[in-house]
Structures are given as structure tokens and as C-alpha cells.
Tab-separated table of C-alpha atoms in Angstrom:
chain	number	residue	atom	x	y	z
A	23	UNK	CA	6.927	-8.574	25.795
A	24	UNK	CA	5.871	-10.679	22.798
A	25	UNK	CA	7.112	-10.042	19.363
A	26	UNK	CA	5.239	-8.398	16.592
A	27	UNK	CA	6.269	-9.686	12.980
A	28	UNK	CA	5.855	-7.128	10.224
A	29	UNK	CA	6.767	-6.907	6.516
A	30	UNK	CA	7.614	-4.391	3.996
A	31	UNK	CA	4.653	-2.534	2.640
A	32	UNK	CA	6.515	-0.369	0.259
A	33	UNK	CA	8.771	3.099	0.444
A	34	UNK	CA	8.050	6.502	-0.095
A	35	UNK	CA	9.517	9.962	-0.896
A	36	UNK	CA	9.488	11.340	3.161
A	37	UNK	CA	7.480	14.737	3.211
A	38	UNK	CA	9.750	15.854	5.980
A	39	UNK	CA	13.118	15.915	4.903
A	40	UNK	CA	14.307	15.842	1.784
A	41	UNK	CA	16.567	13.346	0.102
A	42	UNK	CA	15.149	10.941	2.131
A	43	UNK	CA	12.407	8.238	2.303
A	44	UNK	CA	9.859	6.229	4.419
A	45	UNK	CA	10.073	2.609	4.529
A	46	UNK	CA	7.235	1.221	5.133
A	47	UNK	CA	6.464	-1.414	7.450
A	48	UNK	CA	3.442	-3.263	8.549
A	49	UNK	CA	2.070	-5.687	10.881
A	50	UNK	CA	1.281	-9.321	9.517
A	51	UNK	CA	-1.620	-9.730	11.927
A	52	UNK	CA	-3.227	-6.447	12.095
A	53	UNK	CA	-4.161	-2.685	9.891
A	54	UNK	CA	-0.762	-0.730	11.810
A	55	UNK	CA	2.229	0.542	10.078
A	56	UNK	CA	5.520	1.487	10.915
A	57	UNK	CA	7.504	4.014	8.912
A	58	UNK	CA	11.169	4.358	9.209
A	59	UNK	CA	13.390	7.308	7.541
A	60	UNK	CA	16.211	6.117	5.717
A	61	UNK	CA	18.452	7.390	3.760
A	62	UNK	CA	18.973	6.941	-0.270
A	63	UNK	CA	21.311	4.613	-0.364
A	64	UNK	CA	19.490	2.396	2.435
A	65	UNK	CA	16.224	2.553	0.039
A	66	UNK	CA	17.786	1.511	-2.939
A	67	UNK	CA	19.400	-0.952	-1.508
A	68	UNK	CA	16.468	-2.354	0.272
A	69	UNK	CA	14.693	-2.287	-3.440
A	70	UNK	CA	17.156	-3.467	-5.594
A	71	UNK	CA	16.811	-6.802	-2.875
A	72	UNK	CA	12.893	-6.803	-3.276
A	73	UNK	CA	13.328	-6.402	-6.912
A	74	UNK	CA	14.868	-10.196	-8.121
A	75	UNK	CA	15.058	-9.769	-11.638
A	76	UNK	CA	17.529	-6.931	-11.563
A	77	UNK	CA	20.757	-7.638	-9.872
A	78	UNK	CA	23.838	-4.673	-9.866
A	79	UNK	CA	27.094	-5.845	-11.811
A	80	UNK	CA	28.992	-4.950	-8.562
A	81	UNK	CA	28.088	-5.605	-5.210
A	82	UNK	CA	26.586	-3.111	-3.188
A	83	UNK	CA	27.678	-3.110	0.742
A	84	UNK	CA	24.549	-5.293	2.320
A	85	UNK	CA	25.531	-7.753	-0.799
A	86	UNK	CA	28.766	-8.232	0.417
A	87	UNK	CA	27.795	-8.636	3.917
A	88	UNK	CA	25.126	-11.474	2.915
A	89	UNK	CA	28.337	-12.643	0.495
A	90	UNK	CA	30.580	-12.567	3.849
A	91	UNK	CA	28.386	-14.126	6.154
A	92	UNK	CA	27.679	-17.442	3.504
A	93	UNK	CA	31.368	-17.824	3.145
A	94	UNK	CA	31.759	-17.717	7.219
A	95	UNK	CA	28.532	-20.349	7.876
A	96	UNK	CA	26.818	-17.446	9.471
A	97	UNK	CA	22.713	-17.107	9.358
A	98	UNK	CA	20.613	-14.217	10.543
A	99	UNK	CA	18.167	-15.963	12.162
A	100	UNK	CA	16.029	-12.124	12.832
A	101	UNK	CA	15.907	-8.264	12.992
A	102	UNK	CA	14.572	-6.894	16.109
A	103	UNK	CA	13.468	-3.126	16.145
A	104	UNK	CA	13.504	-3.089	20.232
A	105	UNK	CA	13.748	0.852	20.753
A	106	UNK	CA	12.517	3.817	19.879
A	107	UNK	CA	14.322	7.588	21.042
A	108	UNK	CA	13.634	10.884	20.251
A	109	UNK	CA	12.458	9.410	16.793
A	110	UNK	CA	15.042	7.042	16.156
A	111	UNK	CA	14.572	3.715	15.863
A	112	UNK	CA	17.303	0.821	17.292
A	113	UNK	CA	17.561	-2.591	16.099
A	114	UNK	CA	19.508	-6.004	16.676
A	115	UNK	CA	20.507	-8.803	14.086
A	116	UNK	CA	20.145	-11.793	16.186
A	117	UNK	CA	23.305	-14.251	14.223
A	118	UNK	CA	24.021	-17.388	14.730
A	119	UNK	CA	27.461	-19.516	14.003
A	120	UNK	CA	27.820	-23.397	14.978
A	121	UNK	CA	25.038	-23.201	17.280
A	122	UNK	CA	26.302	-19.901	18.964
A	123	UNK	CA	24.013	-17.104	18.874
A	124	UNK	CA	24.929	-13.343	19.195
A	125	UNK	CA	23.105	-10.257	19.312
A	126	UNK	CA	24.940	-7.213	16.799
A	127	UNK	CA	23.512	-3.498	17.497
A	128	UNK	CA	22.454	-2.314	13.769
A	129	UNK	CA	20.998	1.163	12.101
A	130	UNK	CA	17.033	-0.141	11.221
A	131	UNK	CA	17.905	0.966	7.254
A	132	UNK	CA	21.057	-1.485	7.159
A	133	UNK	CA	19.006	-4.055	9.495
A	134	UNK	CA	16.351	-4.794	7.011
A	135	UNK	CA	18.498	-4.163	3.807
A	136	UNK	CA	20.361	-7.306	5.361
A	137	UNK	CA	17.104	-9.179	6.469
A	138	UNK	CA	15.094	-8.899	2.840
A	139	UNK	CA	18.921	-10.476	1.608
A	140	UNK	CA	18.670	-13.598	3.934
A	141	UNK	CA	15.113	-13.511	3.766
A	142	UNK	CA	15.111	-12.929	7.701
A	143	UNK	CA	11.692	-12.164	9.449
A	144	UNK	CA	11.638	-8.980	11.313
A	145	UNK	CA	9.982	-7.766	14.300
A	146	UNK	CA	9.059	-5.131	16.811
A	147	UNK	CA	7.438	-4.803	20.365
A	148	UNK	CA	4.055	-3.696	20.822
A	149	UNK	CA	5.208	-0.511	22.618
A	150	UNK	CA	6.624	0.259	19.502
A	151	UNK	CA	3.760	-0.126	17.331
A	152	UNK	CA	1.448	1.616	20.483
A	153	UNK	CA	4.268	4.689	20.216
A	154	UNK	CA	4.967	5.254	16.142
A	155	UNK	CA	2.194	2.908	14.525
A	156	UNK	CA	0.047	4.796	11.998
A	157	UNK	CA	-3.204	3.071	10.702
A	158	UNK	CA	-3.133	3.971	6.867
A	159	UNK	CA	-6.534	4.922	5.766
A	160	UNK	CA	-7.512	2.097	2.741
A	161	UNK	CA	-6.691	4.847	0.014
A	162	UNK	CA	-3.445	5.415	1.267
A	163	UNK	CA	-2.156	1.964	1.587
A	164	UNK	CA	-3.623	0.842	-1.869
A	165	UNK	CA	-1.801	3.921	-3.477
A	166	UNK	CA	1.390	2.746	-1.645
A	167	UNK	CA	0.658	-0.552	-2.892
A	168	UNK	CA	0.255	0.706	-6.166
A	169	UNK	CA	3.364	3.040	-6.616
A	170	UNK	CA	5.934	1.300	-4.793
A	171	UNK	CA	4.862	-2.891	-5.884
A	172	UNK	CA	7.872	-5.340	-6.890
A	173	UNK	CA	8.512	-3.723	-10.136
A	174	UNK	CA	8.672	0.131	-9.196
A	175	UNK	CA	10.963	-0.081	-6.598
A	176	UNK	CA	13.926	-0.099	-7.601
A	177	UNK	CA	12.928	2.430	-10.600
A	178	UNK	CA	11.838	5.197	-8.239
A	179	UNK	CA	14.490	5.455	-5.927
A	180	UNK	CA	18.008	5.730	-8.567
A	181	UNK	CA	18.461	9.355	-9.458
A	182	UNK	CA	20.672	9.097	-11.928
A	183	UNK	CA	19.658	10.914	-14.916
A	184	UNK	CA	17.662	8.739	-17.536
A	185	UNK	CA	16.858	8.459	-20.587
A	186	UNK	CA	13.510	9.100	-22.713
A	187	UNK	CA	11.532	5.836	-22.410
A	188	UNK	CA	8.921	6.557	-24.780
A	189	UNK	CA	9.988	4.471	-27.331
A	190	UNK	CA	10.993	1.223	-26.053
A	191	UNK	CA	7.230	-0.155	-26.905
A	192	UNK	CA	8.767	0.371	-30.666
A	193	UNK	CA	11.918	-1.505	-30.390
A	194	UNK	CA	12.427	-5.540	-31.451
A	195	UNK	CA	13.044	-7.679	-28.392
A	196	UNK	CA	16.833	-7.997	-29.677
A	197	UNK	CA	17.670	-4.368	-29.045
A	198	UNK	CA	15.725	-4.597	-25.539
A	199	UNK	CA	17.558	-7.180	-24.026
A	200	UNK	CA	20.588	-5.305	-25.728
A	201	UNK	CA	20.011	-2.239	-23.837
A	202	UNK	CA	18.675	-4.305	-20.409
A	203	UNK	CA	22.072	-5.551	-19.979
A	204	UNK	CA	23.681	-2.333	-20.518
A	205	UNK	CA	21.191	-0.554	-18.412
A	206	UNK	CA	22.056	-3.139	-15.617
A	207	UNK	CA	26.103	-2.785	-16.513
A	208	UNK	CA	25.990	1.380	-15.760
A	209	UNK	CA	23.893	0.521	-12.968
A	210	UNK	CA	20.596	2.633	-14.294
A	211	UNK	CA	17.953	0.603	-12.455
A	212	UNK	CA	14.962	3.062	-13.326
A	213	UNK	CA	16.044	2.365	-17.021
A	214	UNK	CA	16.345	-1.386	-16.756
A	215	UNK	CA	12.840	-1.776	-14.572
A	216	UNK	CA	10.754	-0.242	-17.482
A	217	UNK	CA	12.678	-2.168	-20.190
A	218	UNK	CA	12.374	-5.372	-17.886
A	219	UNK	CA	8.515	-4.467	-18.098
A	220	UNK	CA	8.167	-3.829	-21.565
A	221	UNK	CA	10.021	-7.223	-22.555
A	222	UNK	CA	7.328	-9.016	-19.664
A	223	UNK	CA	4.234	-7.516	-21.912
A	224	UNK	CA	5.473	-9.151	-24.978
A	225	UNK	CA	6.153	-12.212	-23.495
């Protein structure tokens, strides 16, 4: 069976179970879409990748894994969502070391938190898409777009409590960059996106 490459089209709060959300896939050369439930932690960490300005002060697990596989020469060359049962989805990280290649069994959520880190291509099987593809109607997927680009991503998914925002449009650049990199230091992405923003307007 040929291989299907997709790419991230964005994540959503799931409407079926809550604390979790709907990553978003979607098919390079075609109008289907794939979504996955994850969990929190999965999303975030899958966002806070997409999202390059805005980098945690500790590493999260799939940073250490990327961190761990550069110090050991090893490359992931691809994901490969090659299953689908009872609603779960299985993948493979196809990894390669001097030449060798092996084949690791992977959750989807950690598989392409890893892949948007080594900036891995990932794929599926046209069964797949045949079985859980969804064609978004062109409202939908511009709304998706919309919400959930390279700048809200990361914002949406923390839940730590925030502060007011309101006022940041009133503040010198000094004191924003001030409270960016303490924003970043507590690890209060949602904070740090909209201050990010604000100091890209004036700029």
C-alpha cells in the first residue's frame, strides 16, 4: 500500500471527552483530514514545538528524547500511522543509527510530538484515511486555521491560570520583554504568546 503524507492542520478542544483534544491532520495532496485524540500534555507539547519563538526553561519529555537521540547520532527518518482499532490509532518511528534502521512501536500523540521536533514527515495508509478521514467543509477548516495558526497554539492549550492581558498594549517595550522572560521562566505560555504578539505589532 502506498504512503499518504499529511501535516498538521491545527488542534482543537475534542467535543467528546473532556480534557482532551483533536489534532488535526491532513493530507498534502488532497481535501481529507485525520483527527487524533490526545491528551493535554501531548497537545501542548506538540504546540509549544510548532510554536519557535517560545521555548520552556526546562525540557519537556519529547525535548529530551530529540536531546537524547542528537547526542546518540540517531535520526527519525518518519512516523507511520499504520493501524487503526476500535478507534485507536498505532504508529511506528522508523530510526536510523550508522546506516541501521529500526522500526519502534509509538502512541500517535508522542509519535508526532517527536516528528514536528526532528522535523520528520509523517504518514498514513489510504485505508486509514478511507476508514477515519473527514472532509472539513471550507468554513470549518478556515476557522481551524484561524484559531489554532502558529501563534495560538501554544496559548490555548496551558491551563494554568493567567493573568489580565488587557493592558499590555499600554506598557513600554522594556517592561514587555521584562515580563516575556518571566512568563517563559514560570512556564505560562498563554501569557508569553500574547506578549510575544504585542511586542511583534510594535515592531
Amino acid at each position: 500500500m502506498s504512503l499518504i503524507k499529511l501535516t498538521i492542520k491545527g488542534i482543537s478542544y475534542s467535543q467528546t471527552q473532556s480534557g482532551a483534544y483533536a489534532l488535526v491532520l491532513s493530507e498534502i495532496e488532497g481535501t481529507r483530514t485525520l483527527p487524533i485524540i490526545i491528551g493535554a500534555f501531548e497537545a501542548q507539547s506538540i504546540a509549544i514545538a510548532l510554536e519557535a519563538e517560545i521555548r520552556p526553561p526546562r525540557p519537556l519529555t519529547h525535548d529530551l528524547f530529540k536531546t537524547f537521540s542528537d547526542t546518540f547520532d540517531i535520526n527519525i527518518k518518519e512516523v507511520i500511522i499504520h493501524k487503526l482499532v476500535d478507534g485507536v490509532f498505532f504508529s511506528s518511528l522508523i530510526c536510523e543509527r550508522e546506516g541501521v534502521e529500526e522500526v519502534l512501536d509509538t502512541r500517535t500523540s508522542d509519535a508526532i510530538a517527536i516528528a514536528v521536533r526532528f522535523n520528520a514527515p509523517i504518514y498514513t495508509y489510504e485505508n486509514i484515511l478511507d476508514k477515519a478521514g473527514i472532509y472539513l467543509k471550507v468554513e470549518e477548516e478556515m476557522a481551524l486555521e484561524n484559531k489554532f495558526d502558529s501563534k495560538e497554539l501554544s496559548s490555548d492549550i496551558e491551563k494554568t491560570p493567567q493573568k489580565d492581558t488587557s493592558n499590555f498594549s499600554s506598557l513600554p517595550l522594556k517592561e514587555l520583554h521584562k515580563q516575556l522572560n518571566d512568563a517563559v521562566d514560570n512556564e505560562n505560555y498563554e501569557v508569553a504568546a500574547k506578549i510575544r504578539d504585542e511586542i511583534s505589532k510594535r515592531s
